[in-house]
Amino acid sequence: MSRVGGSEEERCQAALGILASLCQGQPPPQGLDLETCRSFELQPPERSPSSADTGASVSLLAVVVIVCGVALVAVFFFLFWKLCWIPWRNKEASSPSSTNPTLAAPQSPSPSPGDTMADKLKDPNTLGFLEAAVKISHTSPDIPAEVQMSVKEHIMRHTRLQRQTTEPASSTRHTSFKRHLPRQMHVSSVDYGNDLPPAAEQPTSIGRIKPELYKQKSVDDEEGKNEAAKTCGKINFSLKYDYENETLVVRILKAFDLPAKDFCGSSDPYVKIYLLPDRKCKLQTRVHRKTLNPTFDENFHFPVPYEELADRKLHLSVFDFDRFSRHDMIGEVILDNLFEASDLSRETSIWKDIQYATSESVDLGEIMFSLCYLPTAGRLTLTVIKCRNLKAMDITGYSDPYVKVSLLCDGRRLKKKKTTIKKNTLNPIYNEAIIFDIPPENMDQVSLLVSVMDYDRVGHNEIIGVCRVGISAEGLGRDHWNEMLAYPRKPIAHWHSLVEVKKSFKEGNPRL
């Protein structure tokens, strides 16, 4: 049926075509009037529905293909911009720094290939590049075998020299000391194995302690320095020794430019005199009312043998008198050496600055010990000899002293050792040696804290006083340490005055 319908449609179309051609003839053939031809021309020819649907589908497909093509082109350009344009632009930006050497190269004579390779091997800046070349030599056939061998020999020679300059000949005793060091400190006993050392490291960076990484600033330290530098006027006194009566004559003459302690802008000063270490004998001047420049002119006698004068200290404390409250301390003067100005055979006048103080400093006593260092063995020996004039800590008027020595590294205690206990005495004699194993390269980073303790059977042991020796110490403690390092294998002994624990904190040990 479909075939029959199709043939009839074709016949109709053919007939219509013939009729149209006949109507277009001039004049129309007989049997066809003009009105019939016009009506036939005004009617549009019927199209088959299948051809219209086919044209719409083809146009829609063309639009889809064009849109997909535009999208693919956009994706292609985006990938090209990401992968090619940005790396090329970065390379262009970094190219001037790398091209400068090539521009300057024609000005200098071109060296021979052998000299260029030798210079590259000697240049420490290219050592890292050469090491990388050696590591990838198994996969990169561009590097000649001779260059690889020469680079390996140069690196091994550099490693041996570096280890020889940084590793001291320390014994196994020093491993315990190095174990106590902080983790950030690089110790020279690290085993590198077969790995190549980094070229950027300097020979002195291995096995060296860096104290600047662990130092902490203390506010108390700055306050203590400001207080120590503050003076409160001057005082004038004279000394003379009376050989007939075996007495020391101290004459307080006058004071000058004292600070005002009262609301009226003046002070009522007087002076207390001690001949340390004896504090039981206390003498004082008269009170001078409402003046900042008093004239005392008073003599004081201290019975003491001439042989003991070298071990005595003169302590002058200046106070402001208050009738209805506690007396305010203006300052103090401590004369450690009575023979500082003369031999005391005749009267000698002395001017001293009055140092700021809020309370009278207590004489805690002195300790004598010696220091000896053996660089070859890395052994530091501290011999505690004796103490004298220690402060009485018990109700009996005596103490049970012993000495504790702590090894410090930048405020951290690494080790501690102590002596035996001496019962009921203020002048103990020990003669005991305390030994620490310290490598020579770490002597500049350590110090010793010597503490004199009072043993109590019940309760905690009390600290009588402390002193510190080392590079970071002050005064005699630093001088004693430097003298020990200047004269190795020789015991150096000195007397050290004991100070309070708070003062030792201000000197740079805030974490003890």
Short mmCIF file of C-alpha atoms in Angstrom, two decimals:
data_model
loop_
_atom_site.label_atom_id
_atom_site.label_comp_id
_atom_site.label_asym_id
_atom_site.label_seq_id
_atom_site.Cartn_x
_atom_site.Cartn_y
_atom_site.Cartn_z
CA MET A 1 0.00 0.00 0.00
CA SER A 2 2.79 2.36 0.72
CA ARG A 3 4.27 1.81 -2.70
CA VAL A 4 0.89 2.49 -4.39
CA GLY A 5 0.42 5.69 -2.31
CA GLY A 6 3.89 6.83 -3.25
CA SER A 7 3.35 6.32 -7.01
CA GLU A 8 0.06 8.25 -6.96
CA GLU A 9 1.80 11.13 -5.19
CA GLU A 10 4.47 11.21 -7.83
CA ARG A 11 1.88 11.23 -10.62
CA CYS A 12 0.04 14.10 -9.00
CA GLN A 13 3.23 16.10 -8.64
CA ALA A 14 4.12 15.45 -12.27
CA ALA A 15 0.65 16.51 -13.39
CA LEU A 16 0.81 19.67 -11.40
CA GLY A 17 4.23 20.47 -12.91
CA ILE A 18 2.88 19.99 -16.43
CA LEU A 19 -0.15 22.18 -15.68
CA ALA A 20 2.10 24.95 -14.27
CA SER A 21 4.27 24.89 -17.35
CA LEU A 22 1.21 25.11 -19.59
CA CYS A 23 -0.15 28.07 -17.61
CA GLN A 24 3.16 29.89 -17.96
CA GLY A 25 2.94 29.72 -21.72
CA GLN A 26 1.84 32.88 -23.58
CA PRO A 27 -0.91 32.63 -24.55
CA PRO A 28 -2.30 29.68 -22.55
CA PRO A 29 -3.41 26.69 -24.60
CA GLN A 30 -6.98 26.12 -25.57
CA GLY A 31 -9.16 24.66 -22.84
CA LEU A 32 -7.43 26.66 -20.04
CA ASP A 33 -8.88 30.00 -19.20
CA LEU A 34 -6.86 32.80 -17.60
CA GLU A 35 -8.71 32.79 -14.23
CA THR A 36 -8.05 29.09 -13.69
CA CYS A 37 -4.31 29.60 -14.23
CA ARG A 38 -4.21 32.56 -11.83
CA SER A 39 -6.02 30.62 -9.10
CA PHE A 40 -3.63 27.75 -9.65
CA GLU A 41 -0.59 30.04 -9.33
CA LEU A 42 -1.89 31.65 -6.12
CA GLN A 43 -2.17 28.28 -4.36
CA PRO A 44 1.25 27.21 -2.97
CA PRO A 45 2.35 23.77 -3.77
CA GLU A 46 1.93 21.33 -0.92
CA ARG A 47 5.13 20.02 0.55
CA SER A 48 5.55 16.71 2.09
CA PRO A 49 5.72 16.73 5.89
CA SER A 50 8.71 14.48 5.92
CA SER A 51 10.95 17.00 4.11
CA ALA A 52 10.09 19.84 6.60
CA ASP A 53 10.86 17.72 9.65
CA THR A 54 14.14 16.65 8.12
CA GLY A 55 15.26 20.25 7.53
CA ALA A 56 14.47 21.30 11.16
CA SER A 57 16.42 18.39 12.62
CA VAL A 58 19.39 19.14 10.38
CA SER A 59 19.49 22.80 11.44
CA LEU A 60 19.24 21.87 15.16
CA LEU A 61 22.08 19.40 14.79
CA ALA A 62 24.19 22.06 13.08
CA VAL A 63 23.63 24.47 16.00
CA VAL A 64 24.66 21.83 18.56
CA VAL A 65 27.82 20.99 16.60
CA ILE A 66 28.78 24.68 16.37
CA VAL A 67 28.28 25.23 20.14
CA CYS A 68 30.38 22.15 21.02
CA GLY A 69 33.12 23.30 18.69
CA VAL A 70 33.25 26.74 20.28
CA ALA A 71 33.42 25.15 23.77
CA LEU A 72 36.29 22.86 22.74
CA VAL A 73 38.21 25.80 21.29
CA ALA A 74 37.74 27.76 24.54
CA VAL A 75 39.00 24.81 26.62
CA PHE A 76 42.01 24.43 24.33
CA PHE A 77 42.97 28.10 24.69
CA PHE A 78 42.59 27.93 28.51
CA LEU A 79 44.86 24.89 28.78
CA PHE A 80 47.39 26.51 26.49
CA TRP A 81 47.45 29.66 28.69
CA LYS A 82 47.91 27.63 31.85
CA LEU A 83 50.54 25.20 30.62
CA CYS A 84 52.60 27.27 28.24
CA TRP A 85 52.09 30.99 28.67
CA ILE A 86 52.58 31.33 32.48
CA PRO A 87 55.83 29.19 32.72
CA TRP A 88 57.25 31.02 29.70
CA ARG A 89 56.49 34.40 31.28
CA ASN A 90 58.14 33.37 34.62
CA LYS A 91 61.17 32.17 32.72
CA GLU A 92 61.33 35.50 30.92
CA ALA A 93 61.19 37.37 34.29
CA SER A 94 64.07 35.35 35.78
CA SER A 95 66.20 35.31 32.65
CA PRO A 96 67.93 38.75 33.13
CA SER A 97 69.73 37.64 36.34
CA SER A 98 70.97 34.52 34.66
CA THR A 99 71.92 36.25 31.44
CA ASN A 100 74.13 38.88 33.08
CA PRO A 101 77.08 36.53 33.53
CA THR A 102 76.85 35.49 29.88
CA LEU A 103 76.91 39.12 28.77
CA ALA A 104 80.03 39.80 30.79
CA ALA A 105 81.69 36.61 29.69
CA PRO A 106 83.08 37.91 26.36
CA GLN A 107 85.01 40.63 28.18
CA SER A 108 87.20 38.10 30.03
CA PRO A 109 89.45 35.62 28.28
CA SER A 110 87.87 32.20 27.92
CA PRO A 111 89.63 29.67 30.18
CA SER A 112 90.51 26.23 29.10
CA PRO A 113 88.07 23.35 29.83
CA GLY A 114 90.46 21.86 32.41
CA ASP A 115 90.78 25.13 34.34
CA THR A 116 87.01 25.66 34.30
CA MET A 117 86.37 22.23 35.79
CA ALA A 118 89.03 22.76 38.49
CA ASP A 119 87.55 26.15 39.44
CA LYS A 120 84.10 24.62 39.71
CA LEU A 121 85.42 21.91 42.00
CA LYS A 122 87.11 24.50 44.24
CA ASP A 123 84.11 26.82 44.36
CA PRO A 124 82.03 26.02 47.49
CA ASN A 125 78.91 27.58 45.95
CA THR A 126 78.75 24.89 43.25
CA LEU A 127 79.36 22.03 45.70
CA GLY A 128 75.63 21.41 46.18
CA PHE A 129 75.09 21.24 42.41
CA LEU A 130 77.96 18.79 42.01
CA GLU A 131 76.60 16.60 44.80
CA ALA A 132 73.21 16.53 43.06
CA ALA A 133 74.98 15.58 39.81
CA VAL A 134 76.69 12.68 41.58
CA LYS A 135 73.40 11.46 43.03
CA ILE A 136 71.68 11.35 39.62
CA SER A 137 74.71 10.01 37.74
CA HIS A 138 73.16 6.55 37.53
CA THR A 139 70.28 7.84 35.43
CA SER A 140 71.93 10.74 33.59
CA PRO A 141 74.48 9.61 30.95
CA ASP A 142 75.43 13.25 30.18
CA ILE A 143 77.88 13.51 33.09
CA PRO A 144 81.29 12.02 32.25
CA ALA A 145 82.70 9.34 34.52
CA GLU A 146 85.89 11.37 35.15
CA VAL A 147 83.89 14.31 36.47
CA GLN A 148 81.94 12.02 38.78
CA MET A 149 85.11 10.49 40.24
CA SER A 150 86.78 13.88 40.75
CA VAL A 151 83.67 15.27 42.46
CA LYS A 152 83.46 12.27 44.79
CA GLU A 153 87.14 12.61 45.75
CA HIS A 154 86.76 16.34 46.40
CA ILE A 155 83.68 15.82 48.60
CA MET A 156 85.30 13.04 50.62
CA ARG A 157 88.41 15.18 51.16
CA HIS A 158 86.21 18.11 52.25
CA THR A 159 84.34 15.83 54.68
CA ARG A 160 87.56 14.52 56.26
CA LEU A 161 88.94 18.04 56.74
CA GLN A 162 85.66 19.22 58.21
CA ARG A 163 85.53 16.38 60.73
CA GLN A 164 89.17 16.88 61.69
CA THR A 165 88.59 20.58 62.42
CA THR A 166 85.36 20.09 64.38
CA GLU A 167 85.67 16.80 66.24
CA PRO A 168 87.90 17.03 69.34
CA ALA A 169 89.66 14.04 70.74
CA SER A 170 87.18 13.61 73.59
CA SER A 171 86.82 10.47 75.62
CA THR A 172 83.70 8.46 76.35
CA ARG A 173 83.25 10.38 79.61
CA HIS A 174 81.95 13.36 77.65
CA THR A 175 78.95 11.47 76.27
CA SER A 176 77.06 12.01 79.51
CA PHE A 177 77.75 15.76 79.33
CA LYS A 178 76.58 15.94 75.71
CA ARG A 179 73.46 13.95 76.57
CA HIS A 180 72.39 16.68 78.99
CA LEU A 181 72.76 19.45 76.40
CA PRO A 182 69.58 20.81 74.77
CA ARG A 183 68.33 19.07 71.66
CA GLN A 184 68.87 22.14 69.51
CA MET A 185 72.61 22.10 70.24
CA HIS A 186 74.62 20.29 67.54
CA VAL A 187 77.14 17.90 69.10
CA SER A 188 80.14 16.82 67.08
CA SER A 189 79.61 13.09 67.75
CA VAL A 190 76.81 12.77 65.15
CA ASP A 191 77.40 9.90 62.71
CA TYR A 192 76.83 10.99 59.14
CA GLY A 193 77.08 7.48 57.66
CA ASN A 194 77.37 7.38 53.90
CA ASP A 195 75.36 10.57 53.32
CA LEU A 196 77.20 13.58 52.02
CA PRO A 197 77.45 16.60 54.36
CA PRO A 198 75.58 19.76 53.33
CA ALA A 199 77.84 22.22 51.56
CA ALA A 200 76.32 25.31 53.22
CA GLU A 201 77.49 24.34 56.73
CA GLN A 202 80.54 26.07 58.09
CA PRO A 203 83.20 23.95 59.84
CA THR A 204 82.65 25.74 63.15
CA SER A 205 78.87 25.16 63.26
CA ILE A 206 79.17 21.47 64.23
CA GLY A 207 79.77 20.68 67.87
CA ARG A 208 79.33 24.30 68.97
CA ILE A 209 76.73 25.49 71.45
CA LYS A 210 74.80 28.65 70.59
CA PRO A 211 73.91 30.40 73.86
CA GLU A 212 72.15 33.27 72.06
CA LEU A 213 69.27 30.88 71.25
CA TYR A 214 68.53 30.21 74.90
CA LYS A 215 69.30 33.45 76.62
CA GLN A 216 66.41 35.24 78.22
CA LYS A 217 66.34 38.87 79.26
CA SER A 218 65.32 39.54 82.82
CA VAL A 219 63.62 42.67 84.06
CA ASP A 220 65.22 42.17 87.48
CA ASP A 221 68.65 42.23 85.84
CA GLU A 222 68.05 45.69 84.37
CA GLU A 223 66.60 46.97 87.65
CA GLY A 224 69.58 45.64 89.58
CA LYS A 225 72.02 47.42 87.26
CA ASN A 226 70.12 50.68 87.59
CA GLU A 227 70.11 50.44 91.38
CA ALA A 228 73.81 49.57 91.49
CA ALA A 229 74.67 52.59 89.35
CA LYS A 230 72.66 54.97 91.56
CA THR A 231 74.68 56.93 94.15
CA CYS A 232 73.41 58.89 97.14
CA GLY A 233 76.10 61.48 97.77
CA LYS A 234 79.63 61.15 99.17
CA ILE A 235 81.17 60.53 102.57
CA ASN A 236 84.59 61.53 103.89
CA PHE A 237 86.40 59.52 106.58
CA SER A 238 89.96 58.73 107.68
CA LEU A 239 91.77 55.62 108.97
CA LYS A 240 94.73 55.23 111.32
CA TYR A 241 96.12 52.31 113.33
CA ASP A 242 97.27 52.83 116.94
CA TYR A 243 100.13 50.36 117.41
CA GLU A 244 100.42 50.98 121.15
CA ASN A 245 96.79 50.14 121.97
CA GLU A 246 96.31 47.82 118.94
CA THR A 247 93.19 49.63 117.82
CA LEU A 248 91.94 50.90 114.49
CA VAL A 249 90.84 54.52 114.66
CA VAL A 250 88.03 55.44 112.26
CA ARG A 251 87.22 59.12 112.00
CA ILE A 252 83.96 60.12 110.28
CA LEU A 253 84.52 63.63 108.95
CA LYS A 254 81.52 64.71 106.85
CA ALA A 255 78.99 63.79 104.18
CA PHE A 256 78.04 65.72 101.07
CA ASP A 257 74.98 65.96 98.81
CA LEU A 258 72.74 63.47 100.64
CA PRO A 259 69.23 62.83 99.27
CA ALA A 260 66.22 64.34 101.04
CA LYS A 261 64.12 61.79 102.94
CA ASP A 262 61.69 64.11 104.78
CA PHE A 263 58.72 66.06 103.42
CA CYS A 264 60.41 69.34 104.22
CA GLY A 265 63.17 68.61 101.67
CA SER A 266 65.95 67.68 104.12
CA SER A 267 67.16 64.71 106.20
CA ASP A 268 68.34 63.89 109.72
CA PRO A 269 71.42 61.78 108.89
CA TYR A 270 73.65 59.64 111.08
CA VAL A 271 76.23 56.89 110.33
CA LYS A 272 76.59 53.32 111.66
CA ILE A 273 80.10 51.77 111.61
CA TYR A 274 80.95 48.04 111.53
CA LEU A 275 84.30 46.26 111.25
CA LEU A 276 83.25 43.08 109.51
CA PRO A 277 82.87 40.19 109.98
CA ASP A 278 82.13 41.21 113.58
CA ARG A 279 78.66 42.76 113.70
CA LYS A 280 78.32 42.67 117.46
CA CYS A 281 80.49 45.76 117.81
CA LYS A 282 78.32 48.48 116.29
CA LEU A 283 79.15 52.19 116.64
CA GLN A 284 77.29 55.21 115.33
CA THR A 285 77.55 58.99 115.13
CA ARG A 286 75.22 61.64 116.47
CA VAL A 287 72.11 62.68 114.52
CA HIS A 288 72.40 65.97 112.63
CA ARG A 289 69.04 67.68 112.17
CA LYS A 290 67.70 68.98 108.85
CA THR A 291 70.80 69.00 106.72
CA LEU A 292 72.02 67.33 103.53
CA ASN A 293 75.70 68.17 104.14
CA PRO A 294 76.42 67.15 107.73
CA THR A 295 79.81 67.55 109.44
CA PHE A 296 80.34 64.75 111.99
CA ASP A 297 84.05 64.87 112.97
CA GLU A 298 83.83 61.93 115.41
CA ASN A 299 86.41 59.22 116.23
CA PHE A 300 85.67 55.52 116.78
CA HIS A 301 88.07 52.84 118.07
CA PHE A 302 87.98 49.15 117.13
CA PRO A 303 90.34 46.84 119.08
CA VAL A 304 91.87 44.48 116.53
CA PRO A 305 95.39 43.02 116.06
CA TYR A 306 97.35 44.41 113.14
CA GLU A 307 97.69 40.93 111.58
CA GLU A 308 93.93 40.60 111.26
CA LEU A 309 93.40 43.89 109.41
CA ALA A 310 93.89 42.20 106.03
CA ASP A 311 90.82 40.01 106.70
CA ARG A 312 88.58 42.82 107.95
CA LYS A 313 86.18 45.11 106.07
CA LEU A 314 84.87 48.53 107.03
CA HIS A 315 81.12 48.93 106.61
CA LEU A 316 79.49 52.38 106.84
CA SER A 317 75.68 52.66 106.72
CA VAL A 318 74.05 56.11 106.40
CA PHE A 319 70.51 56.43 107.85
CA ASP A 320 67.84 59.11 108.12
CA PHE A 321 66.48 59.43 111.67
CA ASP A 322 62.69 59.33 112.16
CA ARG A 323 61.23 59.88 115.63
CA PHE A 324 57.89 58.10 115.12
CA SER A 325 58.69 55.48 112.48
CA ARG A 326 61.42 53.19 111.25
CA HIS A 327 64.64 54.87 110.23
CA ASP A 328 65.17 55.10 106.46
CA MET A 329 68.41 53.84 105.01
CA ILE A 330 70.11 56.30 102.63
CA GLY A 331 73.00 54.11 101.45
CA GLU A 332 76.15 52.28 102.42
CA VAL A 333 79.90 52.12 101.81
CA ILE A 334 81.97 48.92 102.07
CA LEU A 335 85.77 49.19 102.11
CA ASP A 336 87.09 45.70 101.34
CA ASN A 337 90.78 46.57 101.63
CA LEU A 338 91.74 48.69 104.64
CA PHE A 339 95.22 49.20 103.16
CA GLU A 340 93.79 50.67 99.96
CA ALA A 341 95.08 54.22 100.61
CA SER A 342 98.09 53.66 102.93
CA ASP A 343 99.64 51.30 105.47
CA LEU A 344 97.60 53.00 108.29
CA SER A 345 100.74 54.24 110.03
CA ARG A 346 99.44 57.80 109.62
CA GLU A 347 95.96 59.21 109.24
CA THR A 348 94.70 59.04 105.66
CA SER A 349 91.58 60.82 104.39
CA ILE A 350 89.30 58.83 102.02
CA TRP A 351 86.31 59.95 99.89
CA LYS A 352 83.78 57.29 98.84
CA ASP A 353 80.49 57.35 96.95
CA ILE A 354 77.50 56.26 99.02
CA GLN A 355 75.84 53.38 97.15
CA TYR A 356 72.06 53.12 97.10
CA ALA A 357 70.62 50.45 99.43
CA THR A 358 67.26 49.79 101.03
CA SER A 359 68.55 47.52 103.82
CA GLU A 360 71.88 46.73 105.41
CA SER A 361 73.83 44.13 103.51
CA VAL A 362 74.59 41.09 105.62
CA ASP A 363 78.06 39.55 105.59
CA LEU A 364 77.44 35.89 104.71
CA GLY A 365 81.08 34.79 104.82
CA GLU A 366 83.69 33.68 102.30
CA ILE A 367 84.74 30.47 100.61
CA MET A 368 88.12 29.47 99.21
CA PHE A 369 88.36 26.99 96.34
CA SER A 370 90.75 26.25 93.50
CA LEU A 371 90.09 25.56 89.82
CA CYS A 372 92.18 23.37 87.52
CA TYR A 373 91.42 22.28 83.96
CA LEU A 374 93.11 19.59 81.85
CA PRO A 375 92.36 20.29 78.16
CA THR A 376 93.66 16.95 76.86
CA ALA A 377 91.44 14.93 79.20
CA GLY A 378 88.57 17.44 79.25
CA ARG A 379 88.49 17.39 83.07
CA LEU A 380 87.62 20.31 85.36
CA THR A 381 88.57 19.94 89.03
CA LEU A 382 87.16 22.24 91.71
CA THR A 383 88.79 21.75 95.11
CA VAL A 384 86.79 23.17 98.04
CA ILE A 385 89.43 24.22 100.57
CA LYS A 386 87.66 26.04 103.42
CA CYS A 387 85.15 28.70 104.47
CA ARG A 388 85.38 31.46 107.04
CA ASN A 389 83.05 33.77 108.93
CA LEU A 390 79.89 32.03 107.77
CA LYS A 391 76.53 33.33 108.90
CA ALA A 392 75.08 31.50 111.91
CA MET A 393 71.88 29.71 110.85
CA ASP A 394 71.08 27.70 114.03
CA ILE A 395 69.88 28.94 117.43
CA THR A 396 73.15 27.70 118.94
CA GLY A 397 75.06 30.40 117.04
CA TYR A 398 76.67 27.92 114.66
CA SER A 399 75.85 26.15 111.39
CA ASP A 400 76.25 22.70 109.84
CA PRO A 401 77.68 23.77 106.48
CA TYR A 402 78.35 21.79 103.34
CA VAL A 403 79.14 22.94 99.78
CA LYS A 404 77.08 22.08 96.70
CA VAL A 405 78.55 22.73 93.22
CA SER A 406 76.23 22.85 90.17
CA LEU A 407 77.36 22.71 86.54
CA LEU A 408 75.27 25.17 84.51
CA CYS A 409 74.83 25.68 80.78
CA ASP A 410 72.94 28.88 79.95
CA GLY A 411 70.91 28.76 83.17
CA ARG A 412 70.16 25.02 83.00
CA ARG A 413 71.66 22.76 85.63
CA LEU A 414 73.33 19.73 84.04
CA LYS A 415 75.00 18.14 87.11
CA LYS A 416 75.46 18.76 90.82
CA LYS A 417 77.86 17.40 93.42
CA LYS A 418 78.40 18.20 97.11
CA THR A 419 80.93 17.82 99.92
CA THR A 420 80.58 16.30 103.36
CA ILE A 421 78.82 18.09 106.23
CA LYS A 422 80.84 19.83 108.96
CA LYS A 423 78.98 20.04 112.26
CA ASN A 424 78.72 23.11 114.54
CA THR A 425 81.22 25.44 112.91
CA LEU A 426 81.39 28.75 111.08
CA ASN A 427 84.90 28.14 109.70
CA PRO A 428 84.83 24.65 108.14
CA ILE A 429 87.81 23.04 106.40
CA TYR A 430 87.03 20.58 103.58
CA ASN A 431 89.95 19.95 101.15
CA GLU A 432 87.63 17.92 98.90
CA ALA A 433 87.85 17.71 95.10
CA ILE A 434 84.84 17.78 92.78
CA ILE A 435 85.41 16.69 89.16
CA PHE A 436 83.38 17.45 86.03
CA ASP A 437 84.06 16.12 82.51
CA ILE A 438 83.66 19.02 80.04
CA PRO A 439 84.92 18.99 76.42
CA PRO A 440 87.28 21.87 75.55
CA GLU A 441 84.93 23.31 72.92
CA ASN A 442 82.16 23.73 75.53
CA MET A 443 84.17 25.57 78.18
CA ASP A 444 82.89 28.96 76.95
CA GLN A 445 79.25 27.96 77.46
CA VAL A 446 79.31 26.54 81.01
CA SER A 447 79.68 28.02 84.48
CA LEU A 448 79.77 26.78 88.07
CA LEU A 449 77.41 27.83 90.87
CA VAL A 450 78.96 27.23 94.31
CA SER A 451 76.37 27.18 97.12
CA VAL A 452 77.15 26.96 100.83
CA MET A 453 74.25 25.20 102.55
CA ASP A 454 73.26 24.67 106.18
CA TYR A 455 72.17 21.09 106.90
CA ASP A 456 69.02 20.63 108.99
CA ARG A 457 67.98 17.24 110.26
CA VAL A 458 64.34 18.33 110.33
CA GLY A 459 63.00 20.46 107.48
CA HIS A 460 64.67 21.84 104.38
CA ASN A 461 68.35 22.74 104.15
CA GLU A 462 68.91 26.49 104.08
CA ILE A 463 71.19 28.41 101.71
CA ILE A 464 73.81 30.50 103.49
CA GLY A 465 75.20 32.12 100.36
CA VAL A 466 76.32 31.47 96.80
CA CYS A 467 79.00 32.54 94.33
CA ARG A 468 79.42 31.95 90.63
CA VAL A 469 82.43 31.42 88.35
CA GLY A 470 82.45 31.32 84.57
CA ILE A 471 82.70 33.42 81.42
CA SER A 472 79.25 34.93 82.07
CA ALA A 473 79.98 35.69 85.75
CA GLU A 474 80.96 39.10 87.06
CA GLY A 475 83.96 40.42 88.93
CA LEU A 476 86.20 37.88 90.62
CA GLY A 477 84.18 34.93 89.31
CA ARG A 478 85.01 35.81 85.71
CA ASP A 479 88.64 36.66 86.49
CA HIS A 480 89.16 33.36 88.34
CA TRP A 481 87.74 31.41 85.36
CA ASN A 482 89.90 33.24 82.82
CA GLU A 483 93.00 32.70 84.93
CA MET A 484 92.25 28.97 85.08
CA LEU A 485 91.96 28.82 81.27
CA ALA A 486 95.15 30.86 80.82
CA TYR A 487 97.16 28.46 83.02
CA PRO A 488 95.95 24.91 82.27
CA ARG A 489 96.99 21.97 84.48
CA LYS A 490 97.68 24.41 87.34
CA PRO A 491 95.38 24.84 90.39
CA ILE A 492 94.32 28.49 90.87
CA ALA A 493 92.89 29.33 94.32
CA HIS A 494 90.97 32.44 95.41
CA TRP A 495 88.70 33.67 98.19
CA HIS A 496 85.13 34.42 97.05
CA SER A 497 82.55 36.41 99.00
CA LEU A 498 79.15 34.79 99.37
CA VAL A 499 76.10 36.73 98.24
CA GLU A 500 72.39 36.22 98.66
CA VAL A 501 70.47 33.98 96.27
CA LYS A 502 68.32 36.83 94.90
CA LYS A 503 71.42 38.79 93.88
CA SER A 504 72.81 35.78 92.05
CA PHE A 505 69.51 35.56 90.11
CA LYS A 506 69.88 39.16 89.00
CA GLU A 507 73.36 38.42 87.70
CA GLY A 508 71.91 36.25 84.91
CA ASN A 509 70.34 33.08 86.32
CA PRO A 510 66.60 33.73 86.31
CA ARG A 511 65.67 30.05 85.85
CA LEU A 512 67.65 28.52 88.72
#
